[in-house]
PDB file of N, CA and C in Angstrom:
ATOM      1  N   TYR A 375      10.179 -44.062 -41.427  1.00 66.00           N
ATOM      2  CA  TYR A 375      10.866 -45.017 -40.565  1.00 66.00           C
ATOM      3  C   TYR A 375      10.178 -45.116 -39.202  1.00 66.00           C
ATOM      4  N   LEU A 376       9.890 -43.982 -38.602  1.00 68.00           N
ATOM      5  CA  LEU A 376       9.248 -44.010 -37.287  1.00 68.00           C
ATOM      6  C   LEU A 376       7.900 -44.716 -37.340  1.00 68.00           C
ATOM      7  N   HIS A 377       7.148 -44.449 -38.395  1.00 74.00           N
ATOM      8  CA  HIS A 377       5.832 -45.072 -38.512  1.00 74.00           C
ATOM      9  C   HIS A 377       5.972 -46.571 -38.757  1.00 74.00           C
ATOM     10  N   HIS A 378       6.856 -46.936 -39.656  1.00 78.00           N
ATOM     11  CA  HIS A 378       7.025 -48.349 -40.012  1.00 78.00           C
ATOM     12  C   HIS A 378       7.559 -49.159 -38.828  1.00 78.00           C
ATOM     13  N   LYS A 379       8.582 -48.647 -38.167  1.00 77.00           N
ATOM     14  CA  LYS A 379       9.230 -49.410 -37.098  1.00 77.00           C
ATOM     15  C   LYS A 379       8.502 -49.319 -35.750  1.00 77.00           C
ATOM     16  N   PHE A 380       7.986 -48.135 -35.424  1.00 75.00           N
ATOM     17  CA  PHE A 380       7.422 -47.926 -34.092  1.00 75.00           C
ATOM     18  C   PHE A 380       5.938 -47.536 -34.087  1.00 75.00           C
ATOM     19  N   GLY A 381       5.350 -47.374 -35.260  1.00 78.00           N
ATOM     20  CA  GLY A 381       3.948 -46.982 -35.329  1.00 78.00           C
ATOM     21  C   GLY A 381       3.711 -45.521 -34.996  1.00 78.00           C
ATOM     22  N   VAL A 382       4.757 -44.709 -35.029  1.00 74.00           N
ATOM     23  CA  VAL A 382       4.658 -43.288 -34.705  1.00 74.00           C
ATOM     24  C   VAL A 382       4.381 -42.511 -35.987  1.00 74.00           C
ATOM     25  N   LYS A 383       3.288 -41.756 -35.978  1.00 76.00           N
ATOM     26  CA  LYS A 383       2.942 -40.935 -37.133  1.00 76.00           C
ATOM     27  C   LYS A 383       3.427 -39.518 -36.876  1.00 76.00           C
ATOM     28  N   GLY A 384       4.457 -39.131 -37.584  1.00 73.00           N
ATOM     29  CA  GLY A 384       5.025 -37.803 -37.402  1.00 73.00           C
ATOM     30  C   GLY A 384       5.926 -37.747 -36.184  1.00 73.00           C
ATOM     31  N   TYR A 385       6.510 -36.601 -35.972  1.00 70.00           N
ATOM     32  CA  TYR A 385       7.433 -36.459 -34.850  1.00 70.00           C
ATOM     33  C   TYR A 385       7.319 -35.121 -34.146  1.00 70.00           C
ATOM     34  N   HIS A 386       6.377 -34.294 -34.549  1.00 76.00           N
ATOM     35  CA  HIS A 386       6.222 -32.998 -33.899  1.00 76.00           C
ATOM     36  C   HIS A 386       5.905 -33.144 -32.413  1.00 76.00           C
ATOM     37  N   HIS A 387       5.210 -34.204 -32.038  1.00 77.00           N
ATOM     38  CA  HIS A 387       4.852 -34.401 -30.634  1.00 77.00           C
ATOM     39  C   HIS A 387       6.053 -34.839 -29.784  1.00 77.00           C
ATOM     40  N   LEU A 388       7.157 -35.183 -30.431  1.00 73.00           N
ATOM     41  CA  LEU A 388       8.349 -35.619 -29.712  1.00 73.00           C
ATOM     42  C   LEU A 388       9.245 -34.458 -29.291  1.00 73.00           C
ATOM     43  N   PHE A 389       9.026 -33.292 -29.891  1.00 82.00           N
ATOM     44  CA  PHE A 389       9.894 -32.140 -29.665  1.00 82.00           C
ATOM     45  C   PHE A 389       9.065 -30.916 -29.308  1.00 82.00           C
ATOM     46  N   GLU A 390       9.675 -29.996 -28.580  1.00 86.00           N
ATOM     47  CA  GLU A 390       9.000 -28.747 -28.271  1.00 86.00           C
ATOM     48  C   GLU A 390       8.873 -27.880 -29.509  1.00 86.00           C
ATOM     49  N   LYS A 391       9.878 -27.917 -30.362  1.00 89.00           N
ATOM     50  CA  LYS A 391       9.860 -27.147 -31.604  1.00 89.00           C
ATOM     51  C   LYS A 391      10.704 -27.886 -32.629  1.00 89.00           C
ATOM     52  N   VAL A 392      10.257 -27.847 -33.871  1.00 89.00           N
ATOM     53  CA  VAL A 392      10.965 -28.492 -34.968  1.00 89.00           C
ATOM     54  C   VAL A 392      11.415 -27.411 -35.941  1.00 89.00           C
ATOM     55  N   TYR A 393      12.641 -27.503 -36.418  1.00 93.00           N
ATOM     56  CA  TYR A 393      13.185 -26.526 -37.352  1.00 93.00           C
ATOM     57  C   TYR A 393      13.454 -27.199 -38.693  1.00 93.00           C
ATOM     58  N   PHE A 394      12.904 -26.623 -39.753  1.00 92.00           N
ATOM     59  CA  PHE A 394      13.129 -27.108 -41.108  1.00 92.00           C
ATOM     60  C   PHE A 394      13.832 -26.026 -41.912  1.00 92.00           C
ATOM     61  N   SER A 395      14.853 -26.419 -42.663  1.00 95.00           N
ATOM     62  CA  SER A 395      15.610 -25.436 -43.435  1.00 95.00           C
ATOM     63  C   SER A 395      14.737 -24.720 -44.459  1.00 95.00           C
ATOM     64  N   TYR A 396      13.736 -25.406 -44.998  1.00 95.00           N
ATOM     65  CA  TYR A 396      12.882 -24.740 -45.988  1.00 95.00           C
ATOM     66  C   TYR A 396      12.012 -23.661 -45.341  1.00 95.00           C
ATOM     67  N   GLU A 397      11.821 -23.737 -44.030  1.00 95.00           N
ATOM     68  CA  GLU A 397      11.063 -22.700 -43.322  1.00 95.00           C
ATOM     69  C   GLU A 397      11.967 -21.573 -42.837  1.00 95.00           C
ATOM     70  N   THR A 398      13.155 -21.911 -42.352  1.00 96.00           N
ATOM     71  CA  THR A 398      14.066 -20.891 -41.811  1.00 96.00           C
ATOM     72  C   THR A 398      14.896 -20.226 -42.902  1.00 96.00           C
ATOM     73  N   GLY A 399      15.074 -20.923 -44.018  1.00 97.00           N
ATOM     74  CA  GLY A 399      15.924 -20.396 -45.090  1.00 97.00           C
ATOM     75  C   GLY A 399      17.400 -20.567 -44.795  1.00 97.00           C
ATOM     76  N   ILE A 400      17.715 -21.342 -43.763  1.00 98.00           N
ATOM     77  CA  ILE A 400      19.114 -21.558 -43.360  1.00 98.00           C
ATOM     78  C   ILE A 400      19.358 -23.056 -43.261  1.00 98.00           C
ATOM     79  N   ARG A 401      20.433 -23.526 -43.858  1.00 97.00           N
ATOM     80  CA  ARG A 401      20.759 -24.951 -43.821  1.00 97.00           C
ATOM     81  C   ARG A 401      22.037 -25.184 -43.023  1.00 97.00           C
ATOM     82  N   LYS A 402      22.060 -26.284 -42.282  1.00 96.00           N
ATOM     83  CA  LYS A 402      23.316 -26.707 -41.654  1.00 96.00           C
ATOM     84  C   LYS A 402      24.292 -27.003 -42.792  1.00 96.00           C
ATOM     85  N   PRO A 403      25.546 -26.739 -42.635  1.00 97.00           N
ATOM     86  CA  PRO A 403      26.287 -26.379 -41.426  1.00 97.00           C
ATOM     87  C   PRO A 403      26.428 -24.876 -41.167  1.00 97.00           C
ATOM     88  N   ASP A 404      25.628 -24.048 -41.804  1.00 98.00           N
ATOM     89  CA  ASP A 404      25.673 -22.607 -41.574  1.00 98.00           C
ATOM     90  C   ASP A 404      25.504 -22.329 -40.080  1.00 98.00           C
ATOM     91  N   LEU A 405      26.435 -21.586 -39.509  1.00 98.00           N
ATOM     92  CA  LEU A 405      26.390 -21.262 -38.079  1.00 98.00           C
ATOM     93  C   LEU A 405      25.071 -20.613 -37.678  1.00 98.00           C
ATOM     94  N   ARG A 406      24.471 -19.875 -38.595  1.00 98.00           N
ATOM     95  CA  ARG A 406      23.212 -19.188 -38.283  1.00 98.00           C
ATOM     96  C   ARG A 406      22.095 -20.176 -37.948  1.00 98.00           C
ATOM     97  N   ALA A 407      22.148 -21.371 -38.519  1.00 98.00           N
ATOM     98  CA  ALA A 407      21.124 -22.381 -38.227  1.00 98.00           C
ATOM     99  C   ALA A 407      21.175 -22.792 -36.760  1.00 98.00           C
ATOM    100  N   PHE A 408      22.367 -23.018 -36.259  1.00 98.00           N
ATOM    101  CA  PHE A 408      22.538 -23.403 -34.858  1.00 98.00           C
ATOM    102  C   PHE A 408      22.247 -22.232 -33.934  1.00 98.00           C
ATOM    103  N   LYS A 409      22.711 -21.061 -34.327  1.00 98.00           N
ATOM    104  CA  LYS A 409      22.496 -19.853 -33.524  1.00 98.00           C
ATOM    105  C   LYS A 409      21.000 -19.564 -33.380  1.00 98.00           C
ATOM    106  N   LEU A 410      20.242 -19.760 -34.448  1.00 98.00           N
ATOM    107  CA  LEU A 410      18.797 -19.547 -34.412  1.00 98.00           C
ATOM    108  C   LEU A 410      18.140 -20.421 -33.355  1.00 98.00           C
ATOM    109  N   VAL A 411      18.487 -21.698 -33.343  1.00 97.00           N
ATOM    110  CA  VAL A 411      17.902 -22.629 -32.366  1.00 97.00           C
ATOM    111  C   VAL A 411      18.315 -22.252 -30.945  1.00 97.00           C
ATOM    112  N   LEU A 412      19.587 -21.942 -30.768  1.00 98.00           N
ATOM    113  CA  LEU A 412      20.076 -21.548 -29.445  1.00 98.00           C
ATOM    114  C   LEU A 412      19.348 -20.297 -28.943  1.00 98.00           C
ATOM    115  N   ASP A 413      19.315 -19.272 -29.787  1.00 98.00           N
ATOM    116  CA  ASP A 413      18.734 -17.983 -29.383  1.00 98.00           C
ATOM    117  C   ASP A 413      17.233 -18.078 -29.126  1.00 98.00           C
ATOM    118  N   GLU A 414      16.501 -18.729 -30.031  1.00 96.00           N
ATOM    119  CA  GLU A 414      15.039 -18.806 -29.879  1.00 96.00           C
ATOM    120  C   GLU A 414      14.607 -19.587 -28.647  1.00 96.00           C
ATOM    121  N   ASN A 415      15.480 -20.459 -28.181  1.00 96.00           N
ATOM    122  CA  ASN A 415      15.123 -21.307 -27.046  1.00 96.00           C
ATOM    123  C   ASN A 415      15.877 -20.970 -25.774  1.00 96.00           C
ATOM    124  N   GLY A 416      16.663 -19.910 -25.814  1.00 97.00           N
ATOM    125  CA  GLY A 416      17.412 -19.489 -24.639  1.00 97.00           C
ATOM    126  C   GLY A 416      18.379 -20.545 -24.146  1.00 97.00           C
ATOM    127  N   LEU A 417      18.980 -21.274 -25.086  1.00 97.00           N
ATOM    128  CA  LEU A 417      19.889 -22.360 -24.721  1.00 97.00           C
ATOM    129  C   LEU A 417      21.312 -21.862 -24.535  1.00 97.00           C
ATOM    130  N   ILE A 418      21.995 -22.439 -23.596  1.00 98.00           N
ATOM    131  CA  ILE A 418      23.408 -22.147 -23.360  1.00 98.00           C
ATOM    132  C   ILE A 418      24.203 -23.149 -24.190  1.00 98.00           C
ATOM    133  N   PRO A 419      25.025 -22.666 -25.118  1.00 98.00           N
ATOM    134  CA  PRO A 419      25.750 -23.583 -26.010  1.00 98.00           C
ATOM    135  C   PRO A 419      26.510 -24.686 -25.285  1.00 98.00           C
ATOM    136  N   GLN A 420      27.188 -24.335 -24.209  1.00 98.00           N
ATOM    137  CA  GLN A 420      27.990 -25.315 -23.475  1.00 98.00           C
ATOM    138  C   GLN A 420      27.142 -26.389 -22.803  1.00 98.00           C
ATOM    139  N   GLU A 421      25.843 -26.141 -22.672  1.00 97.00           N
ATOM    140  CA  GLU A 421      24.928 -27.099 -22.045  1.00 97.00           C
ATOM    141  C   GLU A 421      23.996 -27.754 -23.065  1.00 97.00           C
ATOM    142  N   THR A 422      24.298 -27.546 -24.339  1.00 96.00           N
ATOM    143  CA  THR A 422      23.449 -28.043 -25.421  1.00 96.00           C
ATOM    144  C   THR A 422      24.202 -29.078 -26.236  1.00 96.00           C
ATOM    145  N   LEU A 423      23.591 -30.230 -26.419  1.00 95.00           N
ATOM    146  CA  LEU A 423      24.217 -31.323 -27.160  1.00 95.00           C
ATOM    147  C   LEU A 423      23.677 -31.384 -28.578  1.00 95.00           C
ATOM    148  N   MET A 424      24.580 -31.388 -29.551  1.00 95.00           N
ATOM    149  CA  MET A 424      24.238 -31.541 -30.960  1.00 95.00           C
ATOM    150  C   MET A 424      24.744 -32.908 -31.402  1.00 95.00           C
ATOM    151  N   ILE A 425      23.827 -33.773 -31.831  1.00 94.00           N
ATOM    152  CA  ILE A 425      24.179 -35.096 -32.327  1.00 94.00           C
ATOM    153  C   ILE A 425      23.893 -35.110 -33.817  1.00 94.00           C
ATOM    154  N   ASP A 426      24.872 -35.499 -34.611  1.00 95.00           N
ATOM    155  CA  ASP A 426      24.679 -35.506 -36.061  1.00 95.00           C
ATOM    156  C   ASP A 426      25.626 -36.515 -36.685  1.00 95.00           C
ATOM    157  N   ASP A 427      25.258 -36.992 -37.866  1.00 95.00           N
ATOM    158  CA  ASP A 427      26.127 -37.934 -38.569  1.00 95.00           C
ATOM    159  C   ASP A 427      27.030 -37.229 -39.575  1.00 95.00           C
ATOM    160  N   SER A 428      26.902 -35.919 -39.699  1.00 97.00           N
ATOM    161  CA  SER A 428      27.720 -35.147 -40.626  1.00 97.00           C
ATOM    162  C   SER A 428      28.852 -34.442 -39.875  1.00 97.00           C
ATOM    163  N   GLU A 429      30.068 -34.726 -40.291  1.00 97.00           N
ATOM    164  CA  GLU A 429      31.221 -34.100 -39.654  1.00 97.00           C
ATOM    165  C   GLU A 429      31.187 -32.577 -39.814  1.00 97.00           C
ATOM    166  N   LYS A 430      30.733 -32.089 -40.970  1.00 98.00           N
ATOM    167  CA  LYS A 430      30.647 -30.641 -41.194  1.00 98.00           C
ATOM    168  C   LYS A 430      29.687 -29.985 -40.202  1.00 98.00           C
ATOM    169  N   ASN A 431      28.560 -30.640 -39.948  1.00 97.00           N
ATOM    170  CA  ASN A 431      27.594 -30.078 -39.005  1.00 97.00           C
ATOM    171  C   ASN A 431      28.138 -30.079 -37.588  1.00 97.00           C
ATOM    172  N   ILE A 432      28.846 -31.133 -37.222  1.00 97.00           N
ATOM    173  CA  ILE A 432      29.459 -31.235 -35.895  1.00 97.00           C
ATOM    174  C   ILE A 432      30.510 -30.144 -35.707  1.00 97.00           C
ATOM    175  N   GLU A 433      31.338 -29.958 -36.726  1.00 98.00           N
ATOM    176  CA  GLU A 433      32.379 -28.925 -36.645  1.00 98.00           C
ATOM    177  C   GLU A 433      31.754 -27.536 -36.481  1.00 98.00           C
ATOM    178  N   SER A 434      30.698 -27.291 -37.232  1.00 98.00           N
ATOM    179  CA  SER A 434      30.034 -25.989 -37.168  1.00 98.00           C
ATOM    180  C   SER A 434      29.433 -25.736 -35.788  1.00 98.00           C
ATOM    181  N   ALA A 435      28.707 -26.706 -35.256  1.00 98.00           N
ATOM    182  CA  ALA A 435      28.111 -26.548 -33.923  1.00 98.00           C
ATOM    183  C   ALA A 435      29.196 -26.357 -32.869  1.00 98.00           C
ATOM    184  N   GLY A 436      30.298 -27.063 -33.025  1.00 97.00           N
ATOM    185  CA  GLY A 436      31.413 -26.942 -32.087  1.00 97.00           C
ATOM    186  C   GLY A 436      32.006 -25.544 -32.066  1.00 97.00           C
ATOM    187  N   LYS A 437      31.939 -24.845 -33.190  1.00 98.00           N
ATOM    188  CA  LYS A 437      32.456 -23.470 -33.248  1.00 98.00           C
ATOM    189  C   LYS A 437      31.653 -22.529 -32.357  1.00 98.00           C
ATOM    190  N   LEU A 438      30.431 -22.919 -32.046  1.00 97.00           N
ATOM    191  CA  LEU A 438      29.595 -22.111 -31.147  1.00 97.00           C
ATOM    192  C   LEU A 438      29.692 -22.605 -29.702  1.00 97.00           C
ATOM    193  N   ASP A 439      30.645 -23.488 -29.441  1.00 98.00           N
ATOM    194  CA  ASP A 439      30.884 -24.063 -28.111  1.00 98.00           C
ATOM    195  C   ASP A 439      29.784 -25.012 -27.653  1.00 98.00           C
ATOM    196  N   MET A 440      29.024 -25.549 -28.611  1.00 98.00           N
ATOM    197  CA  MET A 440      28.021 -26.558 -28.261  1.00 98.00           C
ATOM    198  C   MET A 440      28.743 -27.871 -27.993  1.00 98.00           C
ATOM    199  N   GLN A 441      28.154 -28.699 -27.151  1.00 97.00           N
ATOM    200  CA  GLN A 441      28.634 -30.058 -26.964  1.00 97.00           C
ATOM    201  C   GLN A 441      28.245 -30.827 -28.225  1.00 97.00           C
ATOM    202  N   VAL A 442      29.139 -31.650 -28.745  1.00 97.00           N
ATOM    203  CA  VAL A 442      28.839 -32.350 -29.991  1.00 97.00           C
ATOM    204  C   VAL A 442      29.154 -33.838 -29.882  1.00 97.00           C
ATOM    205  N   TYR A 443      28.402 -34.620 -30.647  1.00 96.00           N
ATOM    206  CA  TYR A 443      28.662 -36.052 -30.754  1.00 96.00           C
ATOM    207  C   TYR A 443      28.487 -36.433 -32.214  1.00 96.00           C
ATOM    208  N   HIS A 444      29.560 -36.953 -32.809  1.00 96.00           N
ATOM    209  CA  HIS A 444      29.522 -37.383 -34.204  1.00 96.00           C
ATOM    210  C   HIS A 444      29.029 -38.824 -34.248  1.00 96.00           C
ATOM    211  N   LEU A 445      27.794 -38.989 -34.644  1.00 95.00           N
ATOM    212  CA  LEU A 445      27.153 -40.300 -34.697  1.00 95.00           C
ATOM    213  C   LEU A 445      27.612 -41.045 -35.945  1.00 95.00           C
ATOM    214  N   GLN A 446      28.240 -42.197 -35.730  1.00 95.00           N
ATOM    215  CA  GLN A 446      28.765 -42.987 -36.840  1.00 95.00           C
ATOM    216  C   GLN A 446      28.389 -44.451 -36.656  1.00 95.00           C
ATOM    217  N   PRO A 447      28.034 -45.112 -37.774  1.00 93.00           N
ATOM    218  CA  PRO A 447      27.726 -46.547 -37.690  1.00 93.00           C
ATOM    219  C   PRO A 447      28.893 -47.313 -37.096  1.00 93.00           C
ATOM    220  N   PRO A 448      28.631 -48.334 -36.340  1.00 95.00           N
ATOM    221  CA  PRO A 448      27.356 -49.009 -36.142  1.00 95.00           C
ATOM    222  C   PRO A 448      26.522 -48.408 -35.014  1.00 95.00           C
ATOM    223  N   VAL A 449      26.992 -47.359 -34.352  1.00 92.00           N
ATOM    224  CA  VAL A 449      26.248 -46.740 -33.257  1.00 92.00           C
ATOM    225  C   VAL A 449      25.032 -46.016 -33.829  1.00 92.00           C
ATOM    226  N   THR A 450      23.891 -46.180 -33.164  1.00 87.00           N
ATOM    227  CA  THR A 450      22.669 -45.489 -33.568  1.00 87.00           C
ATOM    228  C   THR A 450      22.242 -44.547 -32.463  1.00 87.00           C
ATOM    229  N   LEU A 451      21.329 -43.675 -32.780  1.00 83.00           N
ATOM    230  CA  LEU A 451      20.802 -42.751 -31.781  1.00 83.00           C
ATOM    231  C   LEU A 451      20.156 -43.510 -30.634  1.00 83.00           C
ATOM    232  N   THR A 452      19.468 -44.573 -30.962  1.00 83.00           N
ATOM    233  CA  THR A 452      18.848 -45.411 -29.938  1.00 83.00           C
ATOM    234  C   THR A 452      19.904 -45.982 -28.991  1.00 83.00           C
ATOM    235  N   ASP A 453      21.043 -46.398 -29.536  1.00 86.00           N
ATOM    236  CA  ASP A 453      22.134 -46.927 -28.701  1.00 86.00           C
ATOM    237  C   ASP A 453      22.580 -45.902 -27.669  1.00 86.00           C
ATOM    238  N   LEU A 454      22.692 -44.664 -28.071  1.00 84.00           N
ATOM    239  CA  LEU A 454      23.159 -43.617 -27.163  1.00 84.00           C
ATOM    240  C   LEU A 454      22.257 -43.471 -25.953  1.00 84.00           C
ATOM    241  N   PHE A 455      20.965 -43.526 -26.182  1.00 78.00           N
ATOM    242  CA  PHE A 455      20.037 -43.304 -25.091  1.00 78.00           C
ATOM    243  C   PHE A 455      19.724 -44.562 -24.306  1.00 78.00           C
ATOM    244  N   GLU A 456      19.757 -45.705 -24.936  1.00 74.00           N
ATOM    245  CA  GLU A 456      19.538 -46.954 -24.201  1.00 74.00           C
ATOM    246  C   GLU A 456      20.677 -47.215 -23.230  1.00 74.00           C
ATOM    247  N   ASN A 457      21.889 -46.930 -23.638  1.00 58.00           N
ATOM    248  CA  ASN A 457      23.062 -47.163 -22.778  1.00 58.00           C
ATOM    249  C   ASN A 457      23.166 -46.166 -21.647  1.00 58.00           C
ATOM    250  N   GLY A 458      22.528 -45.023 -21.784  1.00 53.00           N
ATOM    251  CA  GLY A 458      22.642 -43.991 -20.764  1.00 53.00           C
ATOM    252  C   GLY A 458      21.406 -43.838 -19.899  1.00 53.00           C
ATOM    253  N   THR A 459      20.437 -44.718 -20.051  1.00 49.00           N
ATOM    254  CA  THR A 459      19.222 -44.566 -19.276  1.00 49.00           C
ATOM    255  C   THR A 459      19.430 -45.006 -17.840  1.00 49.00           C
ATOM    256  N   ASN A 460      18.662 -44.404 -16.970  1.00 47.00           N
ATOM    257  CA  ASN A 460      18.706 -44.757 -15.559  1.00 47.00           C
ATOM    258  C   ASN A 460      17.843 -45.979 -15.340  1.00 47.00           C
ATOM    259  N   LYS A 461      18.405 -47.045 -14.881  1.00 47.00           N
ATOM    260  CA  LYS A 461      17.684 -48.318 -14.735  1.00 47.00           C
ATOM    261  C   LYS A 461      17.208 -48.549 -13.298  1.00 47.00           C
ATOM    262  N   ASP A 462      17.174 -47.496 -12.458  1.00 45.00           N
ATOM    263  CA  ASP A 462      16.720 -47.659 -11.072  1.00 45.00           C
ATOM    264  C   ASP A 462      15.252 -47.960 -11.004  1.00 45.00           C
TER     265      ASP A 462
END
């Protein structure tokens, strides 16, 4: 999708670190998946936003006191950031 729509090949350059369940051996909504990301990056749960379209994943992240946003159509991830950008 990224390549077709935006000409972006891959997405590793968009993030500091990418986590894949086949590499970690842990799949969402397992709390350990979220805990791994928080711990490895020194993130404070209350200051960390988890955006997902799965209610189970949102509920799980919320149990760790992470900020959560349940992304549901017609809202897209792009909508969230376009509406909140600083236009100064």
